[in-house]
PDB file of C-alpha atoms in Angstrom:
ATOM      1  CA  MET A1178       0.028   0.100   0.034  1.00  0.00           C
ATOM      2  CA  THR A1179       1.368   3.380  -1.046  1.00  0.00           C
ATOM      3  CA  ASP A1180       1.897   6.160   1.617  1.00  0.00           C
ATOM      4  CA  THR A1181      -0.936   8.226   0.000  1.00  0.00           C
ATOM      5  CA  ALA A1182      -3.457   5.221   0.323  1.00  0.00           C
ATOM      6  CA  ARG A1183      -2.591   5.013   4.163  1.00  0.00           C
ATOM      7  CA  TYR A1184      -4.434   8.467   4.501  1.00  0.00           C
ATOM      8  CA  ALA A1185      -7.676   6.994   3.072  1.00  0.00           C
ATOM      9  CA  ASP A1186     -10.607   5.871   5.335  1.00  0.00           C
ATOM     10  CA  ILE A1187     -11.710   3.414   2.660  1.00  0.00           C
ATOM     11  CA  ILE A1188      -9.631   1.401   0.197  1.00  0.00           C
ATOM     12  CA  LEU A1189     -11.461   0.131  -2.988  1.00  0.00           C
ATOM     13  CA  PRO A1190      -9.521  -2.535  -4.740  1.00  0.00           C
ATOM     14  CA  ALA A1191      -9.379  -1.556  -8.481  1.00  0.00           C
ATOM     15  CA  THR A1192      -9.284  -3.658 -11.545  1.00  0.00           C
ATOM     16  CA  PHE A1193      -6.406  -4.013 -14.091  1.00  0.00           C
ATOM     17  CA  SER A1194      -7.152  -2.685 -17.605  1.00  0.00           C
ATOM     18  CA  VAL A1195      -7.497  -6.500 -18.804  1.00  0.00           C
ATOM     19  CA  GLU A1196     -10.269  -6.951 -16.225  1.00  0.00           C
ATOM     20  CA  GLN A1197     -12.647  -4.261 -17.558  1.00  0.00           C
ATOM     21  CA  SER A1198     -14.024  -2.902 -20.858  1.00  0.00           C
ATOM     22  CA  ASP A1199     -13.025   0.778 -21.289  1.00  0.00           C
ATOM     23  CA  CYS A1200     -11.865   3.428 -23.633  1.00  0.00           C
ATOM     24  CA  TYR A1201      -8.683   5.388 -23.323  1.00  0.00           C
ATOM     25  CA  SER A1202      -7.647   8.709 -24.634  1.00  0.00           C
ATOM     26  CA  SER A1203      -3.874   9.496 -24.866  1.00  0.00           C
ATOM     27  CA  TYR A1204      -2.003  12.051 -23.040  1.00  0.00           C
ATOM     28  CA  GLY A1205      -0.219  14.444 -25.482  1.00  0.00           C
ATOM     29  CA  TYR A1206      -0.827  12.337 -28.495  1.00  0.00           C
ATOM     30  CA  CYS A1207      -3.531  12.080 -31.081  1.00  0.00           C
ATOM     31  CA  SER A1208      -4.758   8.580 -30.581  1.00  0.00           C
ATOM     32  CA  PHE A1209      -7.843   6.888 -28.975  1.00  0.00           C
ATOM     33  CA  GLY A1210      -8.367   3.302 -28.056  1.00  0.00           C
ATOM     34  CA  ALA A1211     -10.909   0.765 -26.664  1.00  0.00           C
ATOM     35  CA  ALA A1212     -10.220  -2.376 -24.867  1.00  0.00           C
ATOM     36  CA  ARG A1213     -12.543  -5.332 -24.103  1.00  0.00           C
ATOM     37  CA  LYS A1214     -12.431  -7.191 -20.893  1.00  0.00           C
ATOM     38  CA  ILE A1215     -10.349 -10.307 -21.164  1.00  0.00           C
ATOM     39  CA  ILE A1216     -10.439 -11.996 -17.700  1.00  0.00           C
ATOM     40  CA  PRO A1217     -12.661 -11.676 -14.796  1.00  0.00           C
ATOM     41  CA  ALA A1218     -11.635  -9.351 -12.036  1.00  0.00           C
ATOM     42  CA  SER A1219      -9.917 -11.214  -9.082  1.00  0.00           C
ATOM     43  CA  GLY A1220     -10.956 -11.257  -5.429  1.00  0.00           C
ATOM     44  CA  GLU A1221     -13.185  -8.183  -4.598  1.00  0.00           C
ATOM     45  CA  CYS A1222     -11.681  -5.877  -7.282  1.00  0.00           C
ATOM     46  CA  LYS A1223     -14.325  -3.898  -9.151  1.00  0.00           C
ATOM     47  CA  SER A1224     -14.121  -1.397 -12.032  1.00  0.00           C
ATOM     48  CA  ASN A1225     -15.044   2.195 -11.639  1.00  0.00           C
ATOM     49  CA  TRP A1226     -18.443   1.565 -13.298  1.00  0.00           C
ATOM     50  CA  ASP A1227     -19.216  -1.349 -11.023  1.00  0.00           C
ATOM     51  CA  ILE A1228     -18.440   0.799  -7.957  1.00  0.00           C
ATOM     52  CA  PHE A1229     -20.645   3.629  -9.302  1.00  0.00           C
ATOM     53  CA  CYS A1230     -23.515   1.100  -9.900  1.00  0.00           C
ATOM     54  CA  LEU A1231     -23.269  -0.410  -6.254  1.00  0.00           C
ATOM     55  CA  LEU A1232     -23.194   3.232  -4.919  1.00  0.00           C
ATOM     56  CA  ALA A1233     -26.285   4.140  -6.933  1.00  0.00           C
ATOM     57  CA  GLN A1234     -27.989   1.000  -5.690  1.00  0.00           C
ATOM     58  CA  GLY A1235     -27.103   1.623  -2.008  1.00  0.00           C
ATOM     59  CA  MET A1236     -28.330   5.270  -2.398  1.00  0.00           C
ATOM     60  CA  GLY A1237     -31.663   3.995  -3.755  1.00  0.00           C
ATOM     61  CA  TYR A1238     -31.301   4.957  -7.390  1.00  0.00           C
ATOM     62  CA  ALA A1239     -33.297   2.447  -9.548  1.00  0.00           C
ATOM     63  CA  GLU A1240     -32.733   3.905 -13.007  1.00  0.00           C
ATOM     64  CA  LYS A1241     -32.087   1.279 -15.737  1.00  0.00           C
ATOM     65  CA  HIS A1242     -28.700   3.211 -16.667  1.00  0.00           C
ATOM     66  CA  PHE A1243     -27.165   1.739 -13.587  1.00  0.00           C
ATOM     67  CA  GLN A1244     -28.103  -1.906 -14.660  1.00  0.00           C
ATOM     68  CA  ARG A1245     -26.181  -1.495 -17.771  1.00  0.00           C
ATOM     69  CA  SER A1246     -22.778  -3.324 -18.413  1.00  0.00           C
ATOM     70  CA  GLU A1247     -19.395  -1.710 -19.527  1.00  0.00           C
ATOM     71  CA  ASP A1248     -19.748  -3.209 -22.833  1.00  0.00           C
ATOM     72  CA  GLU A1249     -23.124  -1.670 -23.444  1.00  0.00           C
ATOM     73  CA  LEU A1250     -21.758   1.771 -22.373  1.00  0.00           C
ATOM     74  CA  LEU A1251     -18.817   1.254 -24.777  1.00  0.00           C
ATOM     75  CA  GLU A1252     -21.158   0.236 -27.586  1.00  0.00           C
ATOM     76  CA  GLU A1253     -23.228   3.346 -27.102  1.00  0.00           C
ATOM     77  CA  LEU A1254     -20.123   5.559 -27.066  1.00  0.00           C
ATOM     78  CA  LEU A1255     -18.884   4.119 -30.321  1.00  0.00           C
ATOM     79  CA  SER A1256     -22.297   4.179 -31.947  1.00  0.00           C
ATOM     80  CA  TYR A1257     -23.105   7.792 -31.123  1.00  0.00           C
ATOM     81  CA  PRO A1258     -19.488   9.360 -30.847  1.00  0.00           C
ATOM     82  CA  GLU A1259     -18.881  12.934 -29.707  1.00  0.00           C
ATOM     83  CA  GLU A1260     -16.788  15.503 -31.505  1.00  0.00           C
ATOM     84  CA  GLY A1261     -13.367  13.975 -32.554  1.00  0.00           C
ATOM     85  CA  LEU A1262     -14.607  10.461 -33.317  1.00  0.00           C
ATOM     86  CA  GLN A1263     -17.409  11.555 -35.690  1.00  0.00           C
ATOM     87  CA  ASN A1264     -15.249  11.509 -38.759  1.00  0.00           C
ATOM     88  CA  ILE A1265     -13.445   8.181 -38.301  1.00  0.00           C
ATOM     89  CA  ASN A1266     -13.776   5.712 -41.171  1.00  0.00           C
ATOM     90  CA  ASP A1267     -15.463   2.270 -41.019  1.00  0.00           C
ATOM     91  CA  ALA A1268     -12.189   0.428 -40.523  1.00  0.00           C
ATOM     92  CA  GLN A1269     -11.242   2.609 -37.574  1.00  0.00           C
ATOM     93  CA  ARG A1270     -14.705   2.150 -36.106  1.00  0.00           C
ATOM     94  CA  GLU A1271     -14.329  -1.615 -36.412  1.00  0.00           C
ATOM     95  CA  THR A1272     -10.895  -1.476 -34.631  1.00  0.00           C
ATOM     96  CA  LEU A1273     -12.459   0.226 -31.703  1.00  0.00           C
ATOM     97  CA  LYS A1274     -15.269  -2.138 -31.547  1.00  0.00           C
ATOM     98  CA  ILE A1275     -13.141  -5.229 -31.286  1.00  0.00           C
ATOM     99  CA  GLY A1276     -10.661  -3.392 -29.020  1.00  0.00           C
ATOM    100  CA  GLY A1277      -7.756  -1.456 -30.375  1.00  0.00           C
ATOM    101  CA  MET A1278      -6.114   1.904 -30.983  1.00  0.00           C
ATOM    102  CA  ILE A1279      -6.585   4.435 -33.894  1.00  0.00           C
ATOM    103  CA  SER A1280      -4.683   7.586 -34.693  1.00  0.00           C
ATOM    104  CA  LEU A1281      -6.626  10.804 -35.038  1.00  0.00           C
ATOM    105  CA  PRO A1282      -6.051  13.991 -36.877  1.00  0.00           C
ATOM    106  CA  PHE A1283      -4.810  16.992 -35.097  1.00  0.00           C
ATOM    107  CA  ALA A1284      -8.446  18.338 -34.881  1.00  0.00           C
ATOM    108  CA  ASP A1285      -8.329  21.424 -32.768  1.00  0.00           C
ATOM    109  CA  HIS A1286      -4.841  21.248 -31.611  1.00  0.00           C
ATOM    110  CA  THR A1287      -4.154  24.445 -33.376  1.00  0.00           C
ATOM    111  CA  ASP A1288      -7.375  26.271 -32.438  1.00  0.00           C
ATOM    112  CA  TRP A1289      -5.465  28.847 -30.347  1.00  0.00           C
ATOM    113  CA  LYS A1290      -7.747  30.559 -27.703  1.00  0.00           C
ATOM    114  CA  THR A1291      -6.275  33.981 -28.323  1.00  0.00           C
ATOM    115  CA  PRO A1292      -8.078  37.024 -29.678  1.00  0.00           C
ATOM    116  CA  VAL A1293      -6.101  36.764 -32.888  1.00  0.00           C
ATOM    117  CA  GLY A1294      -6.526  33.046 -33.236  1.00  0.00           C
ATOM    118  CA  LYS A1295      -2.598  32.536 -33.357  1.00  0.00           C
ATOM    119  CA  VAL A1296       0.037  31.766 -31.001  1.00  0.00           C
ATOM    120  CA  GLN A1297       0.388  35.093 -29.080  1.00  0.00           C
ATOM    121  CA  ILE A1298       3.909  35.931 -27.978  1.00  0.00           C
ATOM    122  CA  ILE A1299       3.152  39.603 -26.990  1.00  0.00           C
ATOM    123  CA  ASN A1300       0.257  40.051 -24.520  1.00  0.00           C
ATOM    124  CA  ASP A1301      -0.518  43.528 -23.629  1.00  0.00           C
ATOM    125  CA  ASP A1302      -2.796  42.395 -20.843  1.00  0.00           C
ATOM    126  CA  LEU A1303       0.225  41.117 -18.704  1.00  0.00           C
ATOM    127  CA  ASP A1304       2.587  43.266 -16.729  1.00  0.00           C
ATOM    128  CA  VAL A1305       5.396  41.552 -18.530  1.00  0.00           C
ATOM    129  CA  ARG A1306       4.452  41.727 -22.303  1.00  0.00           C
ATOM    130  CA  ILE A1307       6.915  39.366 -23.676  1.00  0.00           C
ATOM    131  CA  PRO A1308       8.059  35.954 -22.124  1.00  0.00           C
ATOM    132  CA  GLN A1309      11.460  36.365 -20.643  1.00  0.00           C
ATOM    133  CA  TYR A1310      13.792  34.683 -18.111  1.00  0.00           C
ATOM    134  CA  GLN A1311      12.927  35.282 -14.623  1.00  0.00           C
ATOM    135  CA  GLU A1312      15.144  34.306 -11.697  1.00  0.00           C
ATOM    136  CA  PRO A1313      13.619  31.245  -9.846  1.00  0.00           C
ATOM    137  CA  HIS A1314      12.458  31.750  -6.253  1.00  0.00           C
ATOM    138  CA  GLY A1315      15.066  29.328  -5.051  1.00  0.00           C
ATOM    139  CA  GLY A1316      16.341  30.112  -1.460  1.00  0.00           C
ATOM    140  CA  THR A1317      19.244  30.919   0.551  1.00  0.00           C
ATOM    141  CA  TYR A1318      20.995  27.614   0.280  1.00  0.00           C
ATOM    142  CA  PRO A1319      23.745  26.934  -2.235  1.00  0.00           C
ATOM    143  CA  LEU A1320      22.594  23.906  -4.162  1.00  0.00           C
ATOM    144  CA  ARG A1321      19.637  23.875  -6.491  1.00  0.00           C
ATOM    145  CA  LEU A1322      17.466  20.836  -5.959  1.00  0.00           C
ATOM    146  CA  ILE A1323      15.509  18.967  -8.738  1.00  0.00           C
ATOM    147  CA  ALA A1324      13.541  15.752  -8.493  1.00  0.00           C
ATOM    148  CA  VAL A1325      14.041  13.267 -11.322  1.00  0.00           C
ATOM    149  CA  PRO A1326      12.252   9.988 -12.256  1.00  0.00           C
ATOM    150  CA  SER A1327      13.650   6.549 -11.855  1.00  0.00           C
ATOM    151  CA  THR A1328      13.387   3.987 -14.584  1.00  0.00           C
ATOM    152  CA  GLU A1329      12.352   1.280 -12.075  1.00  0.00           C
ATOM    153  CA  THR A1330       9.878   3.331 -10.009  1.00  0.00           C
ATOM    154  CA  LEU A1331       8.281   6.001 -12.122  1.00  0.00           C
ATOM    155  CA  ASN A1332       5.443   6.548  -9.716  1.00  0.00           C
ATOM    156  CA  SER A1333       4.311   5.057  -6.347  1.00  0.00           C
ATOM    157  CA  ILE A1334       2.368   2.191  -7.954  1.00  0.00           C
ATOM    158  CA  PHE A1335       5.595   0.584  -8.888  1.00  0.00           C
ATOM    159  CA  LEU A1336       6.729   0.514  -5.207  1.00  0.00           C
ATOM    160  CA  GLU A1337       4.444  -2.526  -4.870  1.00  0.00           C
ATOM    161  CA  ARG A1338       6.960  -4.582  -7.108  1.00  0.00           C
ATOM    162  CA  ASP A1339       9.655  -5.827  -4.787  1.00  0.00           C
ATOM    163  CA  GLY A1340      11.979  -6.858  -7.773  1.00  0.00           C
ATOM    164  CA  LEU A1341      11.899  -3.178  -9.140  1.00  0.00           C
ATOM    165  CA  VAL A1342      12.510  -1.690  -5.634  1.00  0.00           C
ATOM    166  CA  GLN A1343      15.394  -3.854  -5.141  1.00  0.00           C
ATOM    167  CA  SER A1344      17.078  -3.203  -8.470  1.00  0.00           C
ATOM    168  CA  ARG A1345      16.627   0.468  -7.971  1.00  0.00           C
ATOM    169  CA  GLY A1346      18.483   0.544  -4.652  1.00  0.00           C
ATOM    170  CA  ALA A1347      18.461   3.024  -1.813  1.00  0.00           C
ATOM    171  CA  MET A1348      17.441   6.736  -1.913  1.00  0.00           C
ATOM    172  CA  SER A1349      20.228   8.660  -3.803  1.00  0.00           C
ATOM    173  CA  LEU A1350      21.106  12.191  -4.431  1.00  0.00           C
ATOM    174  CA  VAL A1351      23.220  12.909  -7.521  1.00  0.00           C
ATOM    175  CA  MET A1352      25.925  15.357  -6.959  1.00  0.00           C
ATOM    176  CA  ASN A1353      28.671  16.966  -9.178  1.00  0.00           C
ATOM    177  CA  PRO A1354      32.242  15.918  -8.158  1.00  0.00           C
ATOM    178  CA  ALA A1355      33.227  19.567  -7.364  1.00  0.00           C
ATOM    179  CA  ASP A1356      30.159  20.064  -5.072  1.00  0.00           C
ATOM    180  CA  ALA A1357      31.030  16.722  -3.409  1.00  0.00           C
ATOM    181  CA  ALA A1358      34.633  17.607  -2.885  1.00  0.00           C
ATOM    182  CA  ASP A1359      33.728  21.002  -1.280  1.00  0.00           C
ATOM    183  CA  ARG A1360      31.875  18.958   1.251  1.00  0.00           C
ATOM    184  CA  SER A1361      34.349  15.979   1.641  1.00  0.00           C
ATOM    185  CA  ILE A1362      31.686  13.667   0.116  1.00  0.00           C
ATOM    186  CA  SER A1363      32.639  10.508  -1.727  1.00  0.00           C
ATOM    187  CA  ASP A1364      30.443   8.385  -3.987  1.00  0.00           C
ATOM    188  CA  GLY A1365      28.271   6.053  -1.765  1.00  0.00           C
ATOM    189  CA  ASP A1366      28.601   8.155   1.378  1.00  0.00           C
ATOM    190  CA  LYS A1367      25.631   8.663   3.671  1.00  0.00           C
ATOM    191  CA  ILE A1368      24.483  12.143   3.431  1.00  0.00           C
ATOM    192  CA  VAL A1369      21.695  14.467   4.651  1.00  0.00           C
ATOM    193  CA  ALA A1370      20.180  17.253   2.386  1.00  0.00           C
ATOM    194  CA  PHE A1371      18.457  19.901   4.276  1.00  0.00           C
ATOM    195  CA  ASN A1372      16.796  23.415   4.142  1.00  0.00           C
ATOM    196  CA  ASP A1373      14.553  25.386   6.314  1.00  0.00           C
ATOM    197  CA  MET A1374      11.665  22.942   5.744  1.00  0.00           C
ATOM    198  CA  GLY A1375      13.246  19.804   6.567  1.00  0.00           C
ATOM    199  CA  LYS A1376      16.022  17.257   6.108  1.00  0.00           C
ATOM    200  CA  VAL A1377      16.237  14.034   4.062  1.00  0.00           C
ATOM    201  CA  TYR A1378      18.745  11.210   4.100  1.00  0.00           C
ATOM    202  CA  PHE A1379      20.410   9.866   0.822  1.00  0.00           C
ATOM    203  CA  ASP A1380      23.271   7.883  -0.463  1.00  0.00           C
ATOM    204  CA  ALA A1381      25.563  10.159  -2.492  1.00  0.00           C
ATOM    205  CA  HIS A1382      25.905   9.383  -6.212  1.00  0.00           C
ATOM    206  CA  VAL A1383      28.938  11.499  -7.485  1.00  0.00           C
ATOM    207  CA  THR A1384      28.972  12.082 -11.303  1.00  0.00           C
ATOM    208  CA  PRO A1385      30.017  14.876 -13.633  1.00  0.00           C
ATOM    209  CA  LEU A1386      26.745  14.235 -15.551  1.00  0.00           C
ATOM    210  CA  ILE A1387      25.003  16.771 -13.321  1.00  0.00           C
ATOM    211  CA  ALA A1388      25.773  20.429 -13.302  1.00  0.00           C
ATOM    212  CA  TYR A1389      27.823  22.128 -10.661  1.00  0.00           C
ATOM    213  CA  GLY A1390      25.643  23.811  -8.033  1.00  0.00           C
ATOM    214  CA  THR A1391      22.685  21.322  -8.702  1.00  0.00           C
ATOM    215  CA  VAL A1392      21.680  18.063  -6.884  1.00  0.00           C
ATOM    216  CA  ALA A1393      19.030  15.610  -8.049  1.00  0.00           C
ATOM    217  CA  ALA A1394      16.902  13.258  -5.969  1.00  0.00           C
ATOM    218  CA  VAL A1395      16.239  10.237  -8.050  1.00  0.00           C
ATOM    219  CA  GLY A1396      12.855   8.201  -7.893  1.00  0.00           C
ATOM    220  CA  ILE A1397       9.900   7.672  -5.779  1.00  0.00           C
ATOM    221  CA  PHE A1398      10.171   6.001  -2.335  1.00  0.00           C
ATOM    222  CA  LYS A1399       8.179   4.822   0.555  1.00  0.00           C
ATOM    223  CA  SER A1400       8.532   6.804   3.843  1.00  0.00           C
ATOM    224  CA  SER A1401       9.453   3.458   5.399  1.00  0.00           C
ATOM    225  CA  GLN A1402      12.681   3.582   3.428  1.00  0.00           C
ATOM    226  CA  SER A1403      13.764   6.819   4.911  1.00  0.00           C
ATOM    227  CA  ALA A1404      15.813   7.192   8.195  1.00  0.00           C
ATOM    228  CA  ASN A1405      13.484   9.768   9.476  1.00  0.00           C
ATOM    229  CA  ARG A1406      10.460   8.909   7.264  1.00  0.00           C
ATOM    230  CA  ASN A1407      11.073  12.144   5.227  1.00  0.00           C
ATOM    231  CA  LEU A1408      11.092  11.980   1.418  1.00  0.00           C
ATOM    232  CA  VAL A1409      12.275  14.570  -1.045  1.00  0.00           C
ATOM    233  CA  ASN A1410       8.904  16.494  -0.878  1.00  0.00           C
ATOM    234  CA  ALA A1411       9.894  17.578   2.622  1.00  0.00           C
ATOM    235  CA  LEU A1412      12.404  19.839   0.934  1.00  0.00           C
ATOM    236  CA  HIS A1413       9.817  21.293  -1.485  1.00  0.00           C
ATOM    237  CA  HIS A1414       7.838  24.411  -0.805  1.00  0.00           C
ATOM    238  CA  GLU A1415       4.078  24.304  -1.214  1.00  0.00           C
ATOM    239  CA  ARG A1416       3.964  27.757  -3.106  1.00  0.00           C
ATOM    240  CA  LEU A1417       2.658  27.516  -6.685  1.00  0.00           C
ATOM    241  CA  SER A1418       3.918  29.025  -9.860  1.00  0.00           C
ATOM    242  CA  ASP A1419       2.864  32.533 -10.778  1.00  0.00           C
ATOM    243  CA  MET A1420       0.967  31.457 -13.962  1.00  0.00           C
ATOM    244  CA  GLY A1421      -1.131  28.317 -14.221  1.00  0.00           C
ATOM    245  CA  GLU A1422      -0.623  27.577 -10.453  1.00  0.00           C
ATOM    246  CA  ALA A1423       1.732  24.662 -11.170  1.00  0.00           C
ATOM    247  CA  THR A1424       4.059  22.979  -8.820  1.00  0.00           C
ATOM    248  CA  THR A1425       7.389  24.472  -7.786  1.00  0.00           C
ATOM    249  CA  LEU A1426       9.046  21.279  -6.813  1.00  0.00           C
ATOM    250  CA  ASN A1427      12.214  22.212  -8.794  1.00  0.00           C
ATOM    251  CA  ASP A1428      12.458  25.704  -7.498  1.00  0.00           C
ATOM    252  CA  ASN A1429      13.997  24.988  -4.043  1.00  0.00           C
ATOM    253  CA  THR A1430      17.500  25.046  -2.798  1.00  0.00           C
ATOM    254  CA  VAL A1431      19.401  22.885  -0.151  1.00  0.00           C
ATOM    255  CA  ASP A1432      22.673  22.183   1.338  1.00  0.00           C
ATOM    256  CA  VAL A1433      24.279  18.689   1.827  1.00  0.00           C
ATOM    257  CA  ARG A1434      26.621  17.341   4.437  1.00  0.00           C
ATOM    258  CA  ARG A1435      28.272  14.018   4.999  1.00  0.00           C
ATOM    259  CA  LEU A1436      27.117  11.818   7.911  1.00  0.00           C
ATOM    260  CA  THR A1437      29.747  10.309  10.119  1.00  0.00           C
ATOM    261  CA  GLY A1438      27.100   8.676  12.312  1.00  0.00           C
ATOM    262  CA  LEU A1439      23.437   8.884  12.554  1.00  0.00           C
ATOM    263  CA  GLN A1440      22.620  10.663  15.896  1.00  0.00           C
ATOM    264  CA  GLU A1441      19.114  10.985  17.303  1.00  0.00           C
ATOM    265  CA  SER A1442      19.110  14.801  16.699  1.00  0.00           C
ATOM    266  CA  ASP A1443      19.828  13.922  12.915  1.00  0.00           C
ATOM    267  CA  LEU A1444      16.310  12.387  12.835  1.00  0.00           C
ATOM    268  CA  ASP A1445      14.469  15.515  13.767  1.00  0.00           C
ATOM    269  CA  LEU A1446      12.807  17.423  11.002  1.00  0.00           C
TER     270      LEU A1446
END
């Protein structure tokens, strides 16, 4: 169970994609797919639709809609498609009916929502009319902290696979050799990264592949794998970006020191 799931009052076991019929739109690509259920769901696992139907039944809703199957809903979607699927040909429609993926045209991907209908570089409605470099918020510490993905554990779901967790190894912080030398840190040393928000423990990975003045925390981990149960998010501020209200997880600074022995005081936030 992931750290996030432990905050939940109720855990609903979900199905795998092969245990339910569903449709899928891509993220950032022009494709659309449909898949038919191949095997029954194991144990008490239920699809989203099954859960919605059970909730409706428990709440007293008797509409026939909640008695329909996933396959019936998929058939309706493909028989009466919304914008984006209306102009597909018969072969593509058949591919979706039996379960498969089709490529779609760019459609409205260039329908820019600007007054002139084009990419608008100059915007007189903003205080800064033209995009330009802005100093990151950063902080008072000397090293820029970035969080990078791991090939074995891209997100927390992969932490349920013991083999992947084992092959990935311990929590590591990538450092430039010059930054490491300034702090008497060698490759493989036990280190702590810290700022005003907290401290997190890592194994040092020293390599010239990262820029001087920057450190990178690699991968996703369980809090149980941390000496003080802190993960890299403990070093990230909760502030949002000025436009779009996006995360600022790569806009924080830290310092790093080598551990000669883990003391109780080291485990404090």
